[in-house]
mmCIF file of C-alpha atoms in Angstrom:
data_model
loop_
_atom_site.group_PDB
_atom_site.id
_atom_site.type_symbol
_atom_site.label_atom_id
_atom_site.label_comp_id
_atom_site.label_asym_id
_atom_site.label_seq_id
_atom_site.Cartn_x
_atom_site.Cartn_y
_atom_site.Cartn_z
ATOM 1 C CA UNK V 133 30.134 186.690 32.698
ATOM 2 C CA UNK V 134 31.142 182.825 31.999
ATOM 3 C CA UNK V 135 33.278 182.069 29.376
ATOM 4 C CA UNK V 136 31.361 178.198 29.827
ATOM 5 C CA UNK V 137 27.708 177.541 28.818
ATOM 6 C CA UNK V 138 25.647 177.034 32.170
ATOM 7 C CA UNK V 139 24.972 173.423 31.030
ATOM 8 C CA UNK V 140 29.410 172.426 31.176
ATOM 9 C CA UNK V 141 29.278 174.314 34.612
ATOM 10 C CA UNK V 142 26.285 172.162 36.123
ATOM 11 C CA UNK V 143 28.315 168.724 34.671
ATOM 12 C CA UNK V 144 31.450 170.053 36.195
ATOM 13 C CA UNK V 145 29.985 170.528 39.829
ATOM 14 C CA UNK V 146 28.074 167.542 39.211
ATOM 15 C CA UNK V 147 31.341 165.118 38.958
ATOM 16 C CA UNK V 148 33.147 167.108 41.513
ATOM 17 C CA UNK V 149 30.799 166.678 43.929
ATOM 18 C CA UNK V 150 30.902 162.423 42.887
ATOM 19 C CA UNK V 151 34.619 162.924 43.230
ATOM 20 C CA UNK V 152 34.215 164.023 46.996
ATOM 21 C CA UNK V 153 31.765 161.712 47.767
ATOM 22 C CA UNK V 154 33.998 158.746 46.598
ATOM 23 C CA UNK V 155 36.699 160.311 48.112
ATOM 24 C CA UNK V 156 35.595 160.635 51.120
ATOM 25 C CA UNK V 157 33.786 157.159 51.312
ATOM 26 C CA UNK V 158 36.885 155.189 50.100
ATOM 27 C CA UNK V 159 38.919 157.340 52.895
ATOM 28 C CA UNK V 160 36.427 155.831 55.436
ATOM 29 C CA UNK V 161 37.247 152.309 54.629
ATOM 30 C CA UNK V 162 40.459 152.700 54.517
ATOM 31 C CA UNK V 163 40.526 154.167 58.043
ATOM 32 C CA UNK V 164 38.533 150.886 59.207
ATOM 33 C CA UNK V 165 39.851 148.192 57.237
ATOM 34 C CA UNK V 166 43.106 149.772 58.514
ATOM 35 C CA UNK V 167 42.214 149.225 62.057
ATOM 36 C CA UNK V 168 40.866 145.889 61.472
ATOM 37 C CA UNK V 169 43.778 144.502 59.717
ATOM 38 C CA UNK V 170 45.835 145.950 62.549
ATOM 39 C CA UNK V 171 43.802 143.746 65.090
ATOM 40 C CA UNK V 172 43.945 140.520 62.394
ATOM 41 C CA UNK V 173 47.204 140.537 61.836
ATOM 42 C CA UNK V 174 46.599 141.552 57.859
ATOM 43 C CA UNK V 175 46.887 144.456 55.499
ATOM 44 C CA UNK V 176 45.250 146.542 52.629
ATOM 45 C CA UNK V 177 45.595 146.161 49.037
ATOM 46 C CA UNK V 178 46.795 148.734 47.627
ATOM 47 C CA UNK V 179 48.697 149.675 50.870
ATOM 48 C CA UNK V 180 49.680 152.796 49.810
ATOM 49 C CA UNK V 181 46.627 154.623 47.379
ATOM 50 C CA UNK V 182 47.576 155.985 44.364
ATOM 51 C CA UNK V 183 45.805 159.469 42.592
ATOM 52 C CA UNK V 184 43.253 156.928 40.849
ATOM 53 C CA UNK V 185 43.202 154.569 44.388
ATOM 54 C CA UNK V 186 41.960 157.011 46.942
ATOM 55 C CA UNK V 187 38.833 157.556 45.023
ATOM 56 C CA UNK V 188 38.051 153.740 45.692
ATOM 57 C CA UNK V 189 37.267 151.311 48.772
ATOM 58 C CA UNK V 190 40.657 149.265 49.481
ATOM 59 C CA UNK V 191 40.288 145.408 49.932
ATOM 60 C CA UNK V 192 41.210 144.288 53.199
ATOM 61 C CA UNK V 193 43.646 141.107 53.301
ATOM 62 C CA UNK V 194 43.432 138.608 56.437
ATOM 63 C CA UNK V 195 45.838 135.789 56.755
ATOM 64 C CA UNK V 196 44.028 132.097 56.695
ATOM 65 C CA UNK V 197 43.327 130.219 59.423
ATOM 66 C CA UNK V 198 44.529 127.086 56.354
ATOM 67 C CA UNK V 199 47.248 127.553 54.116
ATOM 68 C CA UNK V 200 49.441 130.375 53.649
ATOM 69 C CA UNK V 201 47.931 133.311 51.542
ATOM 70 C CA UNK V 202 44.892 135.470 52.112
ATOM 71 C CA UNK V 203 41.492 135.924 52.141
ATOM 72 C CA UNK V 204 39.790 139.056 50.731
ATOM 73 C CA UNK V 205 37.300 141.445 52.743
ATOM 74 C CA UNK V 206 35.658 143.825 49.635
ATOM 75 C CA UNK V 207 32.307 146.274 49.543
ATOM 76 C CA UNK V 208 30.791 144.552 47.008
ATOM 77 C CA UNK V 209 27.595 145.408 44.697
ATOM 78 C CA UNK V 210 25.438 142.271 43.837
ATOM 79 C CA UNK V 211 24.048 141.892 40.540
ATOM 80 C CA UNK V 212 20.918 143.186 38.792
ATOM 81 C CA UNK V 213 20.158 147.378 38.454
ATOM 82 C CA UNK V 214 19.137 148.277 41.755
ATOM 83 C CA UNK V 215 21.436 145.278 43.709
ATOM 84 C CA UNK V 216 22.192 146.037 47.295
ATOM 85 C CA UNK V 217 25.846 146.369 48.726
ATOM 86 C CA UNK V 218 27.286 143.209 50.391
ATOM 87 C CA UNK V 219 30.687 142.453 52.719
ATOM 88 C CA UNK V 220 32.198 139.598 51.158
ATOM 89 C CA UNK V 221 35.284 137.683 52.088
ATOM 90 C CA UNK V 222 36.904 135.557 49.612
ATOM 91 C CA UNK V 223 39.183 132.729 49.980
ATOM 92 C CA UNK V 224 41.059 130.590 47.162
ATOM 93 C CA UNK V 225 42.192 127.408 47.510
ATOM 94 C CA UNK V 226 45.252 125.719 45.383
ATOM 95 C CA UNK V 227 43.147 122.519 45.047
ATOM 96 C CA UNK V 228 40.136 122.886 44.652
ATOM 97 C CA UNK V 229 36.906 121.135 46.248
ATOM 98 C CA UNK V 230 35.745 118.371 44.225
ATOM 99 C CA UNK V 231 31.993 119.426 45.502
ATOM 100 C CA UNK V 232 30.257 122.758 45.786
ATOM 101 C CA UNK V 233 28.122 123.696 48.879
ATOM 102 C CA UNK V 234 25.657 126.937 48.793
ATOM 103 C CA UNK V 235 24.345 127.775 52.088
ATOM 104 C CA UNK V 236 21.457 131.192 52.488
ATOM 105 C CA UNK V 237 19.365 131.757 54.458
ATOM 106 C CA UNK V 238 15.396 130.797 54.097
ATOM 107 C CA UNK V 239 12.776 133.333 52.559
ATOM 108 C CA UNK V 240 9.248 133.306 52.935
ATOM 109 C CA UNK V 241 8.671 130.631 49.914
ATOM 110 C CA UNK V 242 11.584 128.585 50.877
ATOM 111 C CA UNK V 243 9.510 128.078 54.062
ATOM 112 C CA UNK V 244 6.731 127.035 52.333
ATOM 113 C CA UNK V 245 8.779 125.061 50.334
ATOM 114 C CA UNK V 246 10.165 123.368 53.423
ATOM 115 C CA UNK V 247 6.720 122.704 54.824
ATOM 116 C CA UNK V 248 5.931 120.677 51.636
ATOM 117 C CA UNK V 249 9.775 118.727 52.081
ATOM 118 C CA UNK V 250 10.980 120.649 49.292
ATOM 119 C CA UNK V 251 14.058 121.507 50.391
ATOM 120 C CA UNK V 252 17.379 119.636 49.620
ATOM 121 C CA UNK V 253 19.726 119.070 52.289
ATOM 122 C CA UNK V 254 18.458 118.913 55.973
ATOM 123 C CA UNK V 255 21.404 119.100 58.636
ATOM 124 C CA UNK V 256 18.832 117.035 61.095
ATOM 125 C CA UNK V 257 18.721 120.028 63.663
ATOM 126 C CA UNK V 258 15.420 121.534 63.226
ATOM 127 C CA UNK V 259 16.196 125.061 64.573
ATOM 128 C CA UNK V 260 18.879 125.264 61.901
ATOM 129 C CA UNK V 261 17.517 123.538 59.173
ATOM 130 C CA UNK V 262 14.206 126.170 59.871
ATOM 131 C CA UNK V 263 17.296 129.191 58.988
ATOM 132 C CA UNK V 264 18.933 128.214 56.023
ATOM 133 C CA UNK V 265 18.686 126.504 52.474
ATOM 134 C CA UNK V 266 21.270 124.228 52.204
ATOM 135 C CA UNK V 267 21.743 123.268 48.428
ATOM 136 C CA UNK V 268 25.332 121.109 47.420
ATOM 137 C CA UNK V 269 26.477 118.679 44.874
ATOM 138 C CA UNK V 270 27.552 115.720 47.765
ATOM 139 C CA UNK V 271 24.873 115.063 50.174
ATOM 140 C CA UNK V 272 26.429 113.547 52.837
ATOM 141 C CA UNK V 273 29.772 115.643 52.725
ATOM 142 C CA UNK V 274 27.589 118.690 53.184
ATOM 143 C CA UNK V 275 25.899 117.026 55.915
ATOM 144 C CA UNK V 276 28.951 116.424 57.715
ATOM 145 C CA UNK V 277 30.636 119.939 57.311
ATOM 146 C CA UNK V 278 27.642 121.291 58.552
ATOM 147 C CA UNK V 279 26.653 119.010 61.475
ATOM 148 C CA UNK V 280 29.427 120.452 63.995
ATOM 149 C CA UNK V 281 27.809 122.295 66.378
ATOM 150 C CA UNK V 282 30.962 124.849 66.430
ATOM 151 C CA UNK V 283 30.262 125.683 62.109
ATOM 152 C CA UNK V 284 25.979 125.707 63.538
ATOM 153 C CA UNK V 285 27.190 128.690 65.746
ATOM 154 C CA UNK V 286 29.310 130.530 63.675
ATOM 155 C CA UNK V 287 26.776 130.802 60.465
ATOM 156 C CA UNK V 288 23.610 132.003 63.021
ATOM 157 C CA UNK V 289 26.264 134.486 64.514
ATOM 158 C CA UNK V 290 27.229 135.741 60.720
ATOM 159 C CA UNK V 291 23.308 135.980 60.135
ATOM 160 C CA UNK V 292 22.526 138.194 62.881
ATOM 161 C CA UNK V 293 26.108 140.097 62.503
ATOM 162 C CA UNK V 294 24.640 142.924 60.308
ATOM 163 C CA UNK V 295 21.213 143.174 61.990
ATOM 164 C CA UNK V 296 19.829 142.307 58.124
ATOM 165 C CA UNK V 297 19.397 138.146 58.423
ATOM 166 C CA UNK V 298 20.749 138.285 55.371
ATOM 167 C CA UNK V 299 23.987 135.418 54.724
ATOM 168 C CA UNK V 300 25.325 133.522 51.876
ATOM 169 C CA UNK V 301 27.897 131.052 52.048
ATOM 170 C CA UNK V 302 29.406 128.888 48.655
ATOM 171 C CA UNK V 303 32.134 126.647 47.755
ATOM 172 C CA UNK V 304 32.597 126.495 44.224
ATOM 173 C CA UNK V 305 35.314 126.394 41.771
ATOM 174 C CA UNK V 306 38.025 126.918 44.233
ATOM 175 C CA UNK V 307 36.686 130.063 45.892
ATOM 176 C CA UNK V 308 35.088 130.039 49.556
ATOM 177 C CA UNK V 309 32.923 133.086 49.794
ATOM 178 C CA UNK V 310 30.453 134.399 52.542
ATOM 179 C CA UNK V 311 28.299 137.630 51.763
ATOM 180 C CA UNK V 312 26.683 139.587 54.424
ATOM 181 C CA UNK V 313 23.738 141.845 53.187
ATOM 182 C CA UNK V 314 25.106 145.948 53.588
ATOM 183 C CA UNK V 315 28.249 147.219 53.962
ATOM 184 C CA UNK V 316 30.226 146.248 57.415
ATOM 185 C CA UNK V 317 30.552 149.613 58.688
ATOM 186 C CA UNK V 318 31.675 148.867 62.483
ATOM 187 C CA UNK V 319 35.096 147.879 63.199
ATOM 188 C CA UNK V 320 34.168 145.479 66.093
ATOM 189 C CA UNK V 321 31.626 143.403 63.762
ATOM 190 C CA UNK V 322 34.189 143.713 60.627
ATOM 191 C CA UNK V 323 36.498 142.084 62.971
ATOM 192 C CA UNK V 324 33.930 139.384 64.253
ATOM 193 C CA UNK V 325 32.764 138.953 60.455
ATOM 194 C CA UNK V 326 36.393 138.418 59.344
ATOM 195 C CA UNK V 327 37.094 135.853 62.019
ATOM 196 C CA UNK V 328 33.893 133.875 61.718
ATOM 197 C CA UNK V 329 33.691 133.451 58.048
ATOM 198 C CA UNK V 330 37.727 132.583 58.527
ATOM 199 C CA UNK V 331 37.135 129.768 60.671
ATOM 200 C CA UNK V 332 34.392 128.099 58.595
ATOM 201 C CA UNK V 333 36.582 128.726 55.176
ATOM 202 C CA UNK V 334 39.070 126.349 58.210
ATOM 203 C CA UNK V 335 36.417 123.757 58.736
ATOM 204 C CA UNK V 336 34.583 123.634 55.178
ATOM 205 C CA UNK V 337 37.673 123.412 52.993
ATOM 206 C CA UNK V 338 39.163 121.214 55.888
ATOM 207 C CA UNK V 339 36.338 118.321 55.126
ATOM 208 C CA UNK V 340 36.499 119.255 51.133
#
């Protein structure tokens, strides 16, 4: 006989069974973030988890290309109630750009959009302006950061990295982020995303 009404039992199992589940996730990324810092050169935040810490997903910290300090690598949920995970690196700058840049890719009505010359920043390479929306608050400085073949590359490699076609890149208010649709689970592309959004926070903050 239980001394606990059957209800108290059912909750108890129920956040046990959470508790694993988190556990067992944030142990998971901490065994690949671990591996890719290893290969970058960077670390884990917290380093060591605490009781509360291994119940959650470490951020993984990879030195900048720019600068001294680091750029973030989180799991990330986007906003709304039923918001999909994204990888997301994250890099501050001391000064920040006096422009912002937002860079996704193109949806069905964007292309329609296009089609009518709605869109509002066109690189002048057609293959690449047909992939993205470019949106910024200085025309031609956008232009130029995004007319080097090299930065062209690097953004269609991000976009396929996931197998989703799903990318977001913005400058704005000091922070340099670009968002990948799902959670990174491969250490090889973790590594690749790392280094490719690393290089463009390089280029992008370099012409800011």
């Amino acid at each position: 006989m239980s001394f606990f009404p059957p209800e108290l039992v059912v909750v108890a199992a129920v956040i046990l069974l959470a508790l694993g589940l988190f556990r067992r996730r944030a142990a998971n990324a901490r065994a690949l973030f671990s591996r890719v810092a290893a290969g970058l050169g960077g670390r884990l935040d917290p380093e060591v988890p605490t009781w509360w810490s291994q119940f959650a997903v470490p951020t993984l910290l990879v030195p900048l290309r720019i600068g001294p300090g680091y750029a973030r690598i989180q799991y990330l949920k986007g906003s709304g109630k039923n918001a999909p995970m994204y990888t997301v690196f994250t890099a501050y700058s001391e000064r920040p750009a006096s422009w912002s840049l937002h860079v996704r890719d193109q949806n069905c009505l964007d292309a329609i959009g296009s089609l009518l010359g709605l869109q509002d920043i066109r690189v002048g390479i057609a293959e690449f302006d047909e992939l993205f929306v470019i949106k910024a608050s200085d025309e031609r400085r956008a232009a130029s950061a995004l007319a080097h073949p090299e930065v062209q590359d690097w953004l269609r490699a991000l976009r396929r990295i996931n197998g989703r076609e799903q990318l977001e890149l913005t400058l704005e208010h000091g922070a340099f982020r670009v968002r990948s649709r799902d959670e990174i689970d491969d250490e090889q592309r973790l590594a690749e995303f790392a280094t490719l959004a690393n290089r463009l926070h390089a280029r992008i903050s370099g012409t800011a």
